[in-house]
Short mmCIF file of C-alpha atoms and ligand atoms in Angstrom, two decimals:
data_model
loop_
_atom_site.label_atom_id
_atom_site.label_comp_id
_atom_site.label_asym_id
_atom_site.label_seq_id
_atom_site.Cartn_x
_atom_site.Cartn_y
_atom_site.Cartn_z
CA UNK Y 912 -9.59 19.23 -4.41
CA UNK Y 913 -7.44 20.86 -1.81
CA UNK Y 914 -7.22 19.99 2.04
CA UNK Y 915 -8.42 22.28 4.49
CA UNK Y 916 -6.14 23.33 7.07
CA UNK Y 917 -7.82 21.06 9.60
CA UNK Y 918 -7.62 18.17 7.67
CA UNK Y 919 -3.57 18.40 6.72
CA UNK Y 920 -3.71 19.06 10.73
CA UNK Y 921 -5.52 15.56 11.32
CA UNK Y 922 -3.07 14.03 9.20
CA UNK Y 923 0.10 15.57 10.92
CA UNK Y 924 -1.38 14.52 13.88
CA UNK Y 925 -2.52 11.12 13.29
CA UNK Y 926 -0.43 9.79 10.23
CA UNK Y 927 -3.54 9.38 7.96
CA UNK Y 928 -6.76 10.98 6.27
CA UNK Y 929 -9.72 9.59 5.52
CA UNK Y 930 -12.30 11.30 2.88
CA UNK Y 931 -15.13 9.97 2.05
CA UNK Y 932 -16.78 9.84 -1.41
CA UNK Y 933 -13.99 10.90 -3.37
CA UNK Y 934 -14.60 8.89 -6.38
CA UNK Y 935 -18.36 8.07 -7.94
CA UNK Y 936 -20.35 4.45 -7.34
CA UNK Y 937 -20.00 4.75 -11.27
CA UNK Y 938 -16.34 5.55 -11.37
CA UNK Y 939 -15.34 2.54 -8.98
CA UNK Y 940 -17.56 0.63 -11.02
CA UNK Y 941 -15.63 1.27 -13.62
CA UNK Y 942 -11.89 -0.33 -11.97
CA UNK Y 943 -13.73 -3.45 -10.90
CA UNK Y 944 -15.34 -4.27 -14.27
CA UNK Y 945 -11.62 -3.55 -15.58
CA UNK Y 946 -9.81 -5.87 -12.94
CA UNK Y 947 -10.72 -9.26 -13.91
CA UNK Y 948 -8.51 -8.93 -16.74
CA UNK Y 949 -5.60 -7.74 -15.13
CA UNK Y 950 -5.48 -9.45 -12.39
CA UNK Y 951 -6.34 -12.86 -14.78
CA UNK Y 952 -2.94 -12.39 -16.55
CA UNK Y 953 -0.51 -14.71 -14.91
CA UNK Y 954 3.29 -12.86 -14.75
CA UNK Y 955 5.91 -11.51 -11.80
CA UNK Y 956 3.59 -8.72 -11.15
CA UNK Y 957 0.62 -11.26 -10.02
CA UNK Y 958 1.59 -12.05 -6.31
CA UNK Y 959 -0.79 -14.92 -4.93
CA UNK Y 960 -2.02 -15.74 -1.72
CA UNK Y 961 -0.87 -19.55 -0.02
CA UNK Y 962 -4.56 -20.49 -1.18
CA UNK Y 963 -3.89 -19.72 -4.86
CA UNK Y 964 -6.05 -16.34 -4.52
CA UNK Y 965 -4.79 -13.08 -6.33
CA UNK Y 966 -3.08 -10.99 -3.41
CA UNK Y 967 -1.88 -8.27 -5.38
CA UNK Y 968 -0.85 -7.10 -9.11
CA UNK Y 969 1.55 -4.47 -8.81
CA UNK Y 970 1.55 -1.27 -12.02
CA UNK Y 971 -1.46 -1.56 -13.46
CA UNK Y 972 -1.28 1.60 -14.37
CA UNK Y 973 1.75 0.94 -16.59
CA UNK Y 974 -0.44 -1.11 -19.33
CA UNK Y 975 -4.23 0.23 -18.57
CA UNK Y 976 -5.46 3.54 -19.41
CA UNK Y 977 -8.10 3.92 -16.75
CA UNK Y 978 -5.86 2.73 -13.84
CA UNK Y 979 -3.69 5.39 -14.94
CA UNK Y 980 -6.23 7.73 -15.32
CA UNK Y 981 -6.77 7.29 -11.69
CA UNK Y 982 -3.51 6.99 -10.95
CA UNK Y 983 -2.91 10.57 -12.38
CA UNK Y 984 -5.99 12.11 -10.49
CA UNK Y 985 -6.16 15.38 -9.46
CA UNK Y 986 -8.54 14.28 -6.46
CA UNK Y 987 -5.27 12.37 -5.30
CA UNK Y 988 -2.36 14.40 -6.49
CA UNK Y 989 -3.56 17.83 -4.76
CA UNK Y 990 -4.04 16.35 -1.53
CA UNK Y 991 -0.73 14.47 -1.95
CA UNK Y 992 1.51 17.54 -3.26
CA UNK Y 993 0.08 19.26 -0.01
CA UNK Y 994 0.96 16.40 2.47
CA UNK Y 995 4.43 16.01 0.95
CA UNK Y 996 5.14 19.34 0.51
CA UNK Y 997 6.65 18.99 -3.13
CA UNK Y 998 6.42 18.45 -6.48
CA UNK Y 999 5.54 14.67 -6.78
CA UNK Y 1000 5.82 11.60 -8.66
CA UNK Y 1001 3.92 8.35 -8.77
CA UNK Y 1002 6.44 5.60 -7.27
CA UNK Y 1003 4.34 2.10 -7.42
CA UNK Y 1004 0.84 1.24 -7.48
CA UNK Y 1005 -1.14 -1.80 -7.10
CA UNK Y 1006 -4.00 -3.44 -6.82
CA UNK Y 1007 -4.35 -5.72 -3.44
CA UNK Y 1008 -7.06 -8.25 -4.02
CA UNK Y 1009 -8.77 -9.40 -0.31
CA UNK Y 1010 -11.39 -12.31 -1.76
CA UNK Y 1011 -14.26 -13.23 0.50
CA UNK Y 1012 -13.50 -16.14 2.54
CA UNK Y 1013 -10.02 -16.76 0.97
CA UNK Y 1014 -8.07 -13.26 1.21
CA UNK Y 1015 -4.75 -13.71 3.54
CA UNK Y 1016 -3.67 -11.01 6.09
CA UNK Y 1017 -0.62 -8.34 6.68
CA UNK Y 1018 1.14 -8.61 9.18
CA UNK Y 1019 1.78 -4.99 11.39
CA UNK Y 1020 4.68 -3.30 9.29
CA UNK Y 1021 5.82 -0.31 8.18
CA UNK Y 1022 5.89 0.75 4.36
CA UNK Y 1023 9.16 2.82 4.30
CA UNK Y 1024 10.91 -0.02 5.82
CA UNK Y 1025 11.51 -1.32 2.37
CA UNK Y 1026 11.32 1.35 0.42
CA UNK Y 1027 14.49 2.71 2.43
CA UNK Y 1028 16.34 -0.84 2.81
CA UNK Y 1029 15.44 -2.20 -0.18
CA UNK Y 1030 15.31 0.42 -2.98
CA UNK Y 1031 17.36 3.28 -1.01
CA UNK Y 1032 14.69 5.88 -0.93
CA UNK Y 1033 16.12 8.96 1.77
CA UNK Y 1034 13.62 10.23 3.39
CA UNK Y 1035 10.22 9.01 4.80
CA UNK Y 1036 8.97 12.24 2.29
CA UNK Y 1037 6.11 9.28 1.22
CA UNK Y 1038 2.50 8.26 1.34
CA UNK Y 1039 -0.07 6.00 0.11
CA UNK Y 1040 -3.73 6.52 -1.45
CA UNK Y 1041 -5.45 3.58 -0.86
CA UNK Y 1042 -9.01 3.61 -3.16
CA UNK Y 1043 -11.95 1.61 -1.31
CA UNK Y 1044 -13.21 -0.57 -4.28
CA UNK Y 1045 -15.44 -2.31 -2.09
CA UNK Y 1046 -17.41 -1.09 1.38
CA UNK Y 1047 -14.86 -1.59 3.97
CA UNK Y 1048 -16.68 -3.15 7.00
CA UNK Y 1049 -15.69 -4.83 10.42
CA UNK Y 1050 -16.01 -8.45 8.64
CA UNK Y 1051 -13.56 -8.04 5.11
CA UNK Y 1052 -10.22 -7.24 6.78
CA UNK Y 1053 -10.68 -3.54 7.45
CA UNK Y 1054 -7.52 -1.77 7.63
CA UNK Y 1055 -5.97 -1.61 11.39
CA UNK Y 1056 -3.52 1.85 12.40
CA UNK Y 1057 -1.73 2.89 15.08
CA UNK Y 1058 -3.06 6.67 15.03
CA UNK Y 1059 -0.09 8.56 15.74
CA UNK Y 1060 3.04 5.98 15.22
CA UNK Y 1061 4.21 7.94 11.85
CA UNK Y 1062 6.31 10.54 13.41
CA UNK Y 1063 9.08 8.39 15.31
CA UNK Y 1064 11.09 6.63 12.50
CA UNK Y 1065 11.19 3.46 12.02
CA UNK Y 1066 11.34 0.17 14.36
CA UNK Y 1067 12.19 -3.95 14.61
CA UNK Y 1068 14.06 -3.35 11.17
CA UNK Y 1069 16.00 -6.56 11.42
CA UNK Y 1070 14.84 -8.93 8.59
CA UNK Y 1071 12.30 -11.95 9.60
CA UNK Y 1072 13.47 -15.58 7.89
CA UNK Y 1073 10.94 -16.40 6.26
CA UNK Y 1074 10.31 -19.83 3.90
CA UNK Y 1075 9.35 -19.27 0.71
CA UNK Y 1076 9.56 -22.72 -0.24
CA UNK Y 1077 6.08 -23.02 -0.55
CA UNK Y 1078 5.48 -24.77 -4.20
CA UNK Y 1079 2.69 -21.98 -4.94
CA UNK Y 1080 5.42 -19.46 -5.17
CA UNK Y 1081 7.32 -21.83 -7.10
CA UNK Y 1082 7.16 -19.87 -10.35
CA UNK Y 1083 8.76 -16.99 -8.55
CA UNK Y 1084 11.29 -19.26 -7.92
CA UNK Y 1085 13.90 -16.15 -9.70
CA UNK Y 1086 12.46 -13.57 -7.97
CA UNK Y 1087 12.69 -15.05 -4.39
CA UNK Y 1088 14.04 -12.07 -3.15
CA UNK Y 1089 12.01 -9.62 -3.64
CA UNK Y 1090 8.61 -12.02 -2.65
CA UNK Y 1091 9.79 -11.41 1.43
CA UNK Y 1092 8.50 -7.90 1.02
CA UNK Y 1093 5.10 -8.73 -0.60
CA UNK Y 1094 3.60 -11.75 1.03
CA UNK Y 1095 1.89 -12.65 3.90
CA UNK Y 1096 5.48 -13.70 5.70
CA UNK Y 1097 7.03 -10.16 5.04
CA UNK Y 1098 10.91 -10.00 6.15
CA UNK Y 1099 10.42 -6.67 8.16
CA UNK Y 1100 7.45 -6.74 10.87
CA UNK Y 1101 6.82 -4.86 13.58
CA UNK Y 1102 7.58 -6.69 16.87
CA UNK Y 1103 4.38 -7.91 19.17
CA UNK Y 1104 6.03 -6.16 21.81
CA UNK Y 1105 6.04 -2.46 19.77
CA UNK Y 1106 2.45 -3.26 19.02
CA UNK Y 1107 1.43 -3.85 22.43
CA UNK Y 1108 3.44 -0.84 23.95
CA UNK Y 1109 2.33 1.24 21.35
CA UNK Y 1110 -0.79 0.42 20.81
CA UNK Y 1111 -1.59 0.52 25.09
CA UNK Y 1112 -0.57 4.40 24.51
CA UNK Y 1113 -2.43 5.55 21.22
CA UNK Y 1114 -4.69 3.13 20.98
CA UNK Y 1115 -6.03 1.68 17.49
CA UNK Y 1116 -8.51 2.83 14.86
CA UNK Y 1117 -10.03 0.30 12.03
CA UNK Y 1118 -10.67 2.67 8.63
CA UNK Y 1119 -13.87 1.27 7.82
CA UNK Y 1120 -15.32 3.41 4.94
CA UNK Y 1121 -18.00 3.33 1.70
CA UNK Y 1122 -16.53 2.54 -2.02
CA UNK Y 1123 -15.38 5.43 -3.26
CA UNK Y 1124 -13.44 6.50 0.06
CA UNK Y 1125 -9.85 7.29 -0.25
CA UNK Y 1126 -7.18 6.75 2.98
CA UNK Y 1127 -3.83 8.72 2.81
CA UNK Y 1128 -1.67 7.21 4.69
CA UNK Y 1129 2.00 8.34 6.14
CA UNK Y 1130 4.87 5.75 4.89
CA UNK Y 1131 5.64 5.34 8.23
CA UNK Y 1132 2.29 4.86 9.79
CA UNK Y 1133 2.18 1.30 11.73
CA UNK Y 1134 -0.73 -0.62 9.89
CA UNK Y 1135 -2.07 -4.13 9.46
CA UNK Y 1136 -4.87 -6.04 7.99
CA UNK Y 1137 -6.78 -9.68 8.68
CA UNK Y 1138 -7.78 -12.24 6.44
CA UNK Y 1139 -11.21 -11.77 4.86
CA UNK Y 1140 -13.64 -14.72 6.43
CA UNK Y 1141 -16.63 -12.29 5.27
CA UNK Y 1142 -18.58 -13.20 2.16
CA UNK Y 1143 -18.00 -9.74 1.06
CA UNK Y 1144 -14.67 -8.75 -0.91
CA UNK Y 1145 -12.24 -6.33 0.20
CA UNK Y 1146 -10.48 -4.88 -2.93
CA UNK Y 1147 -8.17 -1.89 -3.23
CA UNK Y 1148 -5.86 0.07 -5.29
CA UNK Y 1149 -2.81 1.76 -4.30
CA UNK Y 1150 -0.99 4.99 -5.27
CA UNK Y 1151 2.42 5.29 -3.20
CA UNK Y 1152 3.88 9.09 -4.00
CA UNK Y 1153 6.92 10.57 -3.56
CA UNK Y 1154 8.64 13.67 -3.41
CA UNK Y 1155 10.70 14.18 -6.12
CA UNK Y 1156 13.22 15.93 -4.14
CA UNK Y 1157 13.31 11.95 -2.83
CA UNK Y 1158 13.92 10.29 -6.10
CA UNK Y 1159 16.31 7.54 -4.62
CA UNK Y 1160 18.81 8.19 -7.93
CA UNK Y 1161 22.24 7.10 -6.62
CA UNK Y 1162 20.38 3.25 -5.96
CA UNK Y 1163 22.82 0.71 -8.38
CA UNK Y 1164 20.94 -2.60 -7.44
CA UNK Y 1165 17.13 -1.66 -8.57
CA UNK Y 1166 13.93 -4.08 -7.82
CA UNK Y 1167 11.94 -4.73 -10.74
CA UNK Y 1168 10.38 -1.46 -12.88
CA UNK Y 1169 6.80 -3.13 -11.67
CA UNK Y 1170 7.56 -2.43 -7.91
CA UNK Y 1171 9.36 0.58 -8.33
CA UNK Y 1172 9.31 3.27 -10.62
CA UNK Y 1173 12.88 4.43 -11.66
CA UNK Y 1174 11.70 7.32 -14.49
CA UNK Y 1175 9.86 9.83 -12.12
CA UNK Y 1176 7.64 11.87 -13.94
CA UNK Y 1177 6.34 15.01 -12.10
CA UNK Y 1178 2.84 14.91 -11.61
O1 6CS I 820 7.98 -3.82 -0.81
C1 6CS I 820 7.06 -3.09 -1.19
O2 6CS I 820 7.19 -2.19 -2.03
C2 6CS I 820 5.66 -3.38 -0.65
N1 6CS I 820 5.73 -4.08 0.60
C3 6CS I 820 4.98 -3.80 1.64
C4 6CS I 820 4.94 -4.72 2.80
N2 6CS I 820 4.25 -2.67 1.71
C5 6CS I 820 4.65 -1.59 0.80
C6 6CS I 820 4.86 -2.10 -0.59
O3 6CS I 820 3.67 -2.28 -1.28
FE1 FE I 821 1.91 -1.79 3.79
#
């Protein structure tokens, strides 16, 4: 379905889109009843939370025919192609988990951080469709946005220490590197002080929204999330695109082919 003119305006403006009812109670249905089994298979793709909780699985779409079918949906790719402004090509998907009561927060970052310093990508030419599995409400960890912060580059890009020491990440214990940029204590985060000052000037918006809603989101759009104390889960699944004029090709030291996808196909 294509954008109206208004609607690529709001997201020029704002860094983000939100449209409602994109996808059927029956077709979201349909991913949830399929999730239990991937997100039940232990591997490198499985990140968990400090509590033990599933906190993402990254590619589903590589090994399940309906998360690709999604993945590949023309109800995402139009709106994408026209916010991008090229020919495009899926770059990672995944499926972050936020349990009732146990799912862990994000801390305020900024997505094209790491896609720039870690797999070499250009150009901020990027953005995210995040699928609302469940109803996203005040209580489950709602999505938090700085309307407005996508347009200035990025910020605080020195990298955090963080300890992953932990013995729950033990088993990742060869893929320590790579774990900074996908668990609670990511490596780049935005600074409390570019929160506050930016925040005290555009403000902040929580995209609350019905399963079946879809968020766009700019890869440079500040954006955070709490933990889940609700009794109500908070799952999505997310389709980063790129342009394929963006394809970072010249990149020699690649992150695994489940973060990143290194054979673009045009979509
Ligand atoms: O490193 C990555 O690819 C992931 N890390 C974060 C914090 N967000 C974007 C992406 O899913
Ligand atoms: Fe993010």
């Amino acid at each position: 379905m294509k954008l109206e003119r208004n609607q690529i305006d709001f997201y020029a403006e704002k860094g983000y889109l939100l449209l409602e009812n994109l996808f059927s109670a029956d077709e979201i249905n349909q991913l949830l009843r399929e999730m239990p089994g991937i997100i039940g298979e232990d591997s490198p793709r499985r990140i968990l939370e400090k509590n033990g909780s599933v906190r993402t699985f990254f590619a589903p779409h590589l090994d399940n025919l309906l998360m690709n079918r999604f993945a590949t949906d023309e109800r995402l790719l139009t709106p994408s192609r026209q916010l991008l402004q090229d020919d495009i090509y899926l770059y990672q998907s995944k499926l972050n988990t936020k349990f009732a009561m146990t799912g862990d927060w994000w801390d305020w970052h900024q997505d094209y951080t790491y896609w720039k310093k870690d797999d070499g990508v250009k150009q901020p030419q990027m953005l995210t469709a995040m699928i609302y599995l469940n109803d996203v409400n005040e209580f489950n960890g709602p999505l938090l946005v700085i309307p407005g912060s996508h347009d200035s580059g990025s910020f605080d890009e020195e990298e955090n220490k963080v300890n992953v020491e932990d013995e729950k990440y033990e088993q990742y214990v060869l893929s320590e590197k790579y774990l900074t940029s996908l668990t609670a204590d990511l490596k780049y985060t935005l600074k409390q002080k570019t929160i506050f000052d930016w925040a005290t000037e555009k403000g902040l918006a929580s995209l609350k929204g019905k399963a079946g809603s879809v968020l766009f989101f700019h890869c440079n759009l500040f954006h955070a999330s709490s933990n889940n104390m609700s009794p109500w889960d908070r799952h999505t699944y997310l389709l980063t695109y790129n342009a394929i004029s963006n394809f970072p090709a010249d990149v020699l030291e690649r992150r695994p082919d489940f973060l990143v996808n290194w054979n673009p196909t045009i979509l």
